[in-house]
Structures are given as structure tokens and as C-alpha cells.
CSV table of C-alpha atoms in Angstrom, one decimal:
chain,number,residue,atom,x,y,z
A,1,MET,CA,64.1,189.6,199.7
A,2,LYS,CA,66.0,192.9,199.6
A,3,PRO,CA,64.1,196.1,198.9
A,4,PRO,CA,65.0,197.9,195.7
A,5,THR,CA,68.0,200.2,196.1
A,6,PRO,CA,66.8,203.8,195.7
A,7,HIS,CA,68.3,206.0,193.0
A,8,ARG,CA,70.9,208.5,193.9
A,9,ARG,CA,69.9,212.2,193.7
A,10,SER,CA,72.3,212.7,190.8
A,11,GLN,CA,70.7,209.9,188.8
A,12,VAL,CA,67.1,211.0,189.3
A,13,GLY,CA,65.5,211.6,185.9
A,14,LYS,CA,68.5,210.2,184.0
A,15,ALA,CA,68.8,207.0,182.1
A,16,PRO,CA,71.1,204.4,183.6
A,17,CYS,CA,74.7,204.6,182.4
A,18,PRO,CA,75.7,201.7,180.0
A,19,PRO,CA,78.3,199.3,181.3
A,20,ARG,CA,81.8,200.2,180.4
A,21,PRO,CA,83.7,197.7,178.2
A,22,ALA,CA,86.4,195.6,179.7
A,23,ALA,CA,90.0,196.8,179.6
A,24,SER,CA,91.0,194.0,177.2
A,25,ASP,CA,88.5,195.3,174.6
A,26,THR,CA,89.9,198.7,174.4
A,27,ALA,CA,93.6,198.0,175.0
A,28,ARG,CA,94.5,197.8,171.4
A,29,SER,CA,92.5,200.5,169.6
A,30,GLY,CA,90.9,202.4,172.5
A,31,PHE,CA,87.3,201.6,171.2
A,32,PRO,CA,85.1,198.5,171.8
A,33,PRO,CA,85.5,196.0,169.0
A,34,ARG,CA,81.9,196.0,168.1
A,35,GLN,CA,82.0,199.8,167.6
A,36,ARG,CA,85.1,199.9,165.3
A,37,PRO,CA,83.1,199.7,162.0
A,38,ARG,CA,80.8,202.4,163.3
A,39,LEU,CA,83.9,204.6,164.1
A,40,ILE,CA,85.2,204.1,160.6
A,41,GLU,CA,81.8,205.3,159.3
A,42,ILE,CA,81.9,208.3,161.6
A,43,ILE,CA,85.4,209.3,160.3
A,44,ARG,CA,84.3,209.0,156.7
A,45,ASN,CA,81.2,211.1,157.4
A,46,PRO,CA,82.5,214.3,159.0
A,47,SER,CA,79.0,215.8,159.4
A,48,ARG,CA,78.0,213.1,161.9
A,49,ARG,CA,81.3,213.0,163.7
A,50,ILE,CA,80.6,215.3,166.7
A,51,GLU,CA,77.1,214.1,167.2
A,52,GLU,CA,78.1,210.4,167.4
A,53,ALA,CA,81.1,211.3,169.6
A,54,ARG,CA,78.8,213.0,172.2
A,55,LYS,CA,76.4,210.0,172.3
A,56,ASN,CA,79.2,207.4,172.7
A,57,GLY,CA,81.6,209.4,174.8
A,58,TRP,CA,84.4,209.5,172.1
A,59,LEU,CA,84.7,213.2,172.1
A,60,GLY,CA,88.4,213.3,173.0
A,61,GLU,CA,89.4,210.7,170.5
A,62,VAL,CA,87.4,212.1,167.6
A,63,GLN,CA,88.6,215.7,168.4
A,64,GLY,CA,92.2,214.4,168.1
A,65,LEU,CA,91.4,212.9,164.7
A,66,GLN,CA,89.6,216.1,163.7
A,67,VAL,CA,92.7,218.2,164.6
A,68,SER,CA,94.9,215.8,162.5
A,69,LEU,CA,92.5,216.1,159.6
A,70,THR,CA,92.4,219.9,159.9
A,71,LYS,CA,96.2,220.0,159.8
A,72,ALA,CA,96.3,217.8,156.7
A,73,LYS,CA,93.7,219.9,155.0
A,74,GLU,CA,95.8,223.1,155.7
A,75,GLN,CA,98.9,221.4,154.2
A,76,LEU,CA,96.9,220.4,151.1
A,77,VAL,CA,95.6,224.0,150.7
A,78,ALA,CA,99.2,225.4,151.1
A,79,LEU,CA,100.5,222.9,148.5
A,80,ASP,CA,97.8,223.7,146.1
A,81,ARG,CA,98.5,227.4,146.4
A,82,SER,CA,102.2,226.8,145.7
A,83,LEU,CA,101.4,224.7,142.7
A,84,GLU,CA,99.0,227.4,141.4
A,85,ARG,CA,101.9,230.0,141.8
A,86,THR,CA,104.2,227.6,139.9
A,87,CYS,CA,101.6,227.3,137.0
A,88,SER,CA,101.1,231.0,136.9
A,89,ALA,CA,104.8,231.5,136.5
A,90,GLY,CA,104.8,229.4,133.3
A,91,GLN,CA,106.3,226.3,134.7
A,92,SER,CA,104.9,222.8,134.4
A,93,ARG,CA,102.8,221.4,137.3
A,94,PRO,CA,104.2,218.2,138.8
A,95,THR,CA,101.6,215.4,138.9
A,96,ASP,CA,103.8,212.6,140.1
A,97,LEU,CA,106.4,212.1,142.8
A,98,ARG,CA,108.5,209.9,140.6
A,99,TYR,CA,110.6,212.8,139.4
A,100,ALA,CA,112.3,213.1,142.8
A,101,GLY,CA,114.5,210.0,142.2
A,102,ASP,CA,115.3,210.5,138.5
A,103,HIS,CA,119.0,210.8,139.2
A,104,LYS,CA,119.0,207.2,140.5
A,105,ALA,CA,118.1,206.1,137.0
A,106,ALA,CA,121.2,207.6,135.5
A,107,VAL,CA,123.4,205.8,138.1
A,108,MET,CA,121.7,202.5,137.4
A,109,LEU,CA,122.0,203.0,133.7
A,110,LEU,CA,125.7,203.7,133.8
A,111,SER,CA,126.3,200.7,136.0
A,112,GLY,CA,124.3,198.4,133.7
A,113,LEU,CA,126.0,199.6,130.6
A,114,SER,CA,129.4,199.3,132.2
A,115,ALA,CA,128.7,195.7,133.1
A,116,VAL,CA,127.5,195.0,129.6
A,117,ILE,CA,130.5,196.7,127.9
A,118,PHE,CA,133.2,195.1,130.0
A,119,TYR,CA,131.6,191.7,130.0
A,120,GLY,CA,134.1,189.4,128.4
A,121,GLY,CA,136.8,192.0,128.0
A,122,SER,CA,138.3,192.3,124.5
A,123,ARG,CA,136.5,189.2,123.3
A,124,MET,CA,133.1,190.8,123.7
A,125,THR,CA,130.5,189.3,121.3
A,126,ALA,CA,128.2,191.2,119.0
A,127,GLY,CA,125.2,190.1,121.1
A,128,ALA,CA,126.6,191.9,124.1
A,129,HIS,CA,127.0,195.1,122.0
A,130,VAL,CA,123.4,194.8,120.8
A,131,SER,CA,122.2,194.2,124.4
A,132,GLY,CA,123.9,197.4,125.5
A,133,LEU,CA,122.4,199.4,122.7
A,134,LEU,CA,118.9,198.0,123.3
A,135,LEU,CA,119.3,198.8,127.0
A,136,GLY,CA,120.2,202.4,126.2
A,137,LEU,CA,117.2,202.7,123.8
A,138,PHE,CA,114.9,201.3,126.4
A,139,CYS,CA,116.1,203.6,129.1
A,140,THR,CA,115.7,206.6,126.7
A,141,HIS,CA,112.1,205.5,126.1
A,142,VAL,CA,111.5,205.3,129.9
A,143,VAL,CA,113.0,208.7,130.4
A,144,LEU,CA,110.8,210.3,127.7
A,145,ARG,CA,107.7,208.8,129.4
A,146,ARG,CA,108.8,210.2,132.8
A,147,LEU,CA,109.1,213.8,131.6
A,148,PRO,CA,106.7,216.2,133.3
A,149,PRO,CA,103.7,217.4,131.3
A,150,VAL,CA,104.1,220.7,129.4
A,151,SER,CA,102.2,223.7,130.7
A,152,ARG,CA,99.9,225.9,128.5
A,153,ARG,CA,102.4,228.6,128.2
A,154,GLN,CA,105.5,227.3,126.3
A,155,PRO,CA,108.6,228.9,127.7
A,156,ARG,CA,111.3,230.2,125.5
A,157,TRP,CA,114.4,228.1,124.9
A,158,TRP,CA,116.6,230.4,127.0
A,159,GLU,CA,114.0,230.3,129.8
A,160,MET,CA,114.0,226.5,130.1
A,161,HIS,CA,115.8,225.3,133.2
A,162,PRO,CA,115.2,221.5,133.7
A,163,ASP,CA,115.8,220.2,137.2
A,164,LEU,CA,119.0,218.5,138.0
A,165,GLY,CA,117.5,215.0,138.4
A,166,SER,CA,116.1,215.0,134.8
A,167,LEU,CA,119.3,216.4,133.5
A,168,TRP,CA,121.4,213.7,135.1
A,169,THR,CA,119.0,211.1,133.7
A,170,ALA,CA,119.4,212.4,130.2
A,171,ALA,CA,123.1,212.8,130.5
A,172,GLY,CA,123.5,209.3,131.9
A,173,VAL,CA,121.6,207.8,128.9
A,174,VAL,CA,123.7,209.8,126.4
A,175,SER,CA,127.0,209.0,128.1
A,176,GLY,CA,126.1,205.3,128.3
A,177,LEU,CA,125.5,205.2,124.5
A,178,GLN,CA,128.8,207.0,123.9
A,179,VAL,CA,130.7,204.6,126.0
A,180,THR,CA,129.1,201.7,124.2
A,181,GLY,CA,130.1,203.2,120.8
A,182,PHE,CA,133.7,203.8,122.0
A,183,ALA,CA,133.9,200.2,123.2
A,184,LEU,CA,133.1,199.0,119.7
A,185,ARG,CA,135.9,201.2,118.3
A,186,ILE,CA,138.4,199.8,120.8
A,187,ASN,CA,137.5,196.2,119.9
A,188,ARG,CA,138.0,197.0,116.2
A,189,GLU,CA,141.5,198.4,116.9
A,190,ILE,CA,142.3,195.3,119.0
A,191,GLU,CA,141.4,193.2,116.0
A,192,VAL,CA,143.6,195.3,113.7
A,193,SER,CA,146.5,195.0,116.1
A,194,GLY,CA,146.1,191.2,116.1
A,195,LYS,CA,146.7,191.3,112.3
A,196,GLY,CA,150.1,193.0,112.8
A,197,ASP,CA,148.9,196.5,111.8
A,198,ILE,CA,149.3,199.7,113.8
A,199,THR,CA,146.6,201.1,116.1
A,200,TRP,CA,145.6,204.7,116.5
A,201,LEU,CA,142.9,206.8,118.1
A,202,PRO,CA,141.3,208.9,115.2
A,203,PRO,CA,140.2,212.5,115.8
A,204,ALA,CA,136.6,211.4,115.5
A,205,ASP,CA,137.0,209.2,118.6
A,206,ILE,CA,138.8,212.0,120.4
A,207,LEU,CA,135.8,214.1,119.7
A,208,ASN,CA,133.6,211.5,121.3
A,209,LEU,CA,135.8,211.4,124.4
A,210,LEU,CA,135.8,215.2,124.6
A,211,SER,CA,132.0,215.0,124.6
A,212,ILE,CA,132.0,212.5,127.5
A,213,ALA,CA,134.5,214.7,129.4
A,214,VAL,CA,132.3,217.8,129.0
A,215,THR,CA,129.3,215.8,130.3
A,216,MET,CA,131.1,214.4,133.3
A,217,LEU,CA,132.8,217.7,134.3
A,218,GLY,CA,130.0,220.1,133.5
A,219,VAL,CA,126.9,218.1,134.3
A,220,PHE,CA,127.9,215.9,137.2
A,221,ILE,CA,131.0,217.3,138.9
A,222,ALA,CA,130.3,221.0,138.6
A,223,PRO,CA,126.9,221.0,140.5
A,224,VAL,CA,128.3,218.6,143.1
A,225,LEU,CA,131.2,220.9,143.9
A,226,ASP,CA,129.0,224.0,143.4
A,227,ILE,CA,131.1,225.4,140.6
A,228,GLY,CA,129.6,228.2,138.5
A,229,SER,CA,126.0,229.2,138.3
A,230,ALA,CA,122.9,227.0,138.1
A,231,THR,CA,122.9,227.1,134.3
A,232,VAL,CA,126.3,225.6,133.9
A,233,PRO,CA,125.0,221.9,133.8
A,234,VAL,CA,122.4,222.8,131.2
A,235,LYS,CA,124.9,224.6,129.0
A,236,ALA,CA,127.5,221.9,129.4
A,237,PHE,CA,125.0,219.3,128.4
A,238,GLY,CA,124.1,221.3,125.3
A,239,LEU,CA,127.8,221.5,124.3
A,240,SER,CA,128.2,217.8,124.9
A,241,VAL,CA,125.2,217.0,122.7
A,242,LEU,CA,126.6,219.3,120.0
A,243,LEU,CA,129.9,217.5,119.9
A,244,LEU,CA,128.2,214.1,119.9
A,245,ALA,CA,126.0,215.2,116.9
A,246,GLY,CA,129.2,215.9,114.9
A,247,TYR,CA,130.8,212.5,115.9
A,248,PRO,CA,129.1,210.4,113.1
A,249,PHE,CA,130.1,212.9,110.4
A,250,ALA,CA,133.7,213.0,111.6
A,251,LEU,CA,133.8,209.2,111.7
A,252,ALA,CA,132.3,208.9,108.2
A,253,GLY,CA,135.0,211.4,107.0
A,254,HIS,CA,137.7,209.3,108.6
A,255,TYR,CA,136.7,206.4,106.2
A,256,ASP,CA,136.3,208.8,103.2
A,257,MET,CA,132.6,207.9,102.8
A,258,PHE,CA,131.4,211.3,101.6
A,259,ASN,CA,132.8,210.8,98.1
A,260,PRO,CA,131.8,207.4,96.6
A,261,ARG,CA,134.2,207.9,93.6
A,262,THR,CA,137.4,208.0,95.6
A,263,HIS,CA,139.2,205.3,97.5
A,264,ARG,CA,140.1,205.4,101.1
A,265,SER,CA,143.3,207.3,101.8
A,266,TRP,CA,144.4,205.3,104.8
A,267,THR,CA,145.8,208.4,106.5
A,268,TYR,CA,145.4,209.3,110.2
A,269,CYS,CA,143.2,212.4,109.5
A,270,PRO,CA,141.8,212.5,105.9
A,271,ARG,CA,140.7,215.6,104.2
A,272,GLN,CA,137.0,214.8,104.7
A,273,GLU,CA,137.5,214.3,108.4
A,274,ARG,CA,139.3,217.6,108.7
A,275,ILE,CA,136.4,219.4,107.0
A,276,ALA,CA,133.9,217.8,109.4
A,277,LEU,CA,136.0,218.7,112.4
A,278,SER,CA,136.3,222.3,111.2
A,279,VAL,CA,132.6,222.6,110.9
A,280,ILE,CA,132.1,221.1,114.4
A,281,GLY,CA,134.7,223.4,115.9
A,282,VAL,CA,133.1,226.5,114.5
A,283,SER,CA,129.7,225.4,115.7
A,284,ALA,CA,131.2,224.7,119.2
A,285,VAL,CA,132.8,228.2,119.3
A,286,VAL,CA,129.5,229.9,118.3
A,287,TYR,CA,127.6,227.8,120.9
A,288,ILE,CA,130.1,228.7,123.7
A,289,ALA,CA,129.9,232.4,122.7
A,290,LEU,CA,126.1,232.4,122.8
A,291,ALA,CA,126.1,230.5,126.1
A,292,ILE,CA,128.4,233.1,127.7
A,293,LEU,CA,126.2,236.0,126.4
A,294,ARG,CA,123.0,234.3,127.6
């Protein structure tokens, strides 16, 4: 029988070292499999992290995690300070990251409406038109729900500068509805030409096309090509909405609907339509003058 092996001088008065785990146990995560739940508990409880690390020999690993957590905490503090400065400046505080991709909604909306409008060509059914209108209303509802919350201090109307993504979303919805309405007018003129009558493009429809052109040039193309100041898309969108607001009145004047005691004149530009277009033109000139002065 062999005599007991004497302890080394370095091990006198010390507890024997626990056996090291096999290499296969620590190959994947760096910790023994039985200690992984304990490690998760240590990470969740920062007050016991260093103490447990010293006992189990995980000081290097936990220190690395602590450095990562410290960096993340510093980034959160910096972000919170920037948000506080934004709120103190009177702007709304973003609470969701969904606003970053709002411009994609406008592109998807225009693509969907174009597919609905041109489905079937000139023989488009009424159901397809209704589907396009319902799609536009649904997207409008979605856009209104995605708007950021309003801050305590309400900014003045001349201080409001919405971000380009939200502006593109709203412009895409409005343009989609305009294209849908213009497609209805084209289908009606096609039906008239099938009966042997002449076809024309009334001034009311030209007003609608002018509104679409202002939206595409001022809201979409100008910021992409970096033309003008940062307020050009906002002002162009306001002018487009103003022209669109006058379109129903001009169209009603084209059919002589404002005076129920008179019959339709069947002229290219009736008197009622000219009056409506004059009011819209004066309003547009006043708006452009105010936009330039502001």
C-alpha cells in the first residue's frame, strides 16, 4: 500500500482545487452546462456578479459582459438626453421605431392602387373602383394611427416641419386617391366616345392633374434632387391639397349643379365652372405669396 502523497508547500492550508470540466463541456458557451442557469441568474442580478465570478473563476467572462452592459447603459443615457433636448425644443418625442420606414408605405400604396386602377383596362368594373377607394381609405386610417404623439407645447402652424417619411406617406395616399378619381373620369369619357360623341378633358380634371404634378415634382422629386430648401416639400404638398380641395367644386360647376333651376349648358367650360376655377386660382396665388414670405 502506497503512503499518502504529501501536500505541496503551495497547497498547505488551502482547500483542494475542484476538477476542471472537460473541454467538450465548455466548447460551446465557455461555461459548464450545469452552471449555465446560475450564470443567467448572475447576469440578471448585478449586485452578486463579481462575488460569484470570484468564487467560480469566471472573472474574465463576467467582466467582459460588464463592459458590454456599461457601454449599452451609456448609449441609453445619451439617447435619453437627446430625447429630452428634443422635447424641451417643443417637438414630439418618438416612442416607436416604425416611423423610420413610413416612406415605404407610400410606395406600396401607389403600387397597389396602380394595379387596381389598370386591372382590366378600359372595361374596369365598379367593384374594382370601390376596392381602390376602400384601399385608399384603409391606408389613410393606418397613416393616421402611425402619426407620432403630440407634445405638450403645440407648435405654431409655421413651425411645423414633418419628417420626409411622413410627408411621403400622406402624399402617396392623396395621390393614389386622385389617380383613382381620374381613372373614373377616363372610363366615363371612353363610354361617351363609344356612343359617337366627342371626348374632352374638362378644366376640373386639368386641375386634378395639376395637383398631382405639384405633388410629384415638389414632394418627391425636389428632395431627391436636393432642389430648394427643406420647406419646399411641405409647401408644395400644401399647394397640392389646396388644388385638390377645389377639384370637387370645379367638377360640380362643370355639370351646372350649383343652380337647380337651370339645365346643363353642355359647354366645355360653363359659367359655374369658371367661377369655381377663379376662386381656386385666387386662393392658390394667395397661398404661394404667403409661402414665399414665410
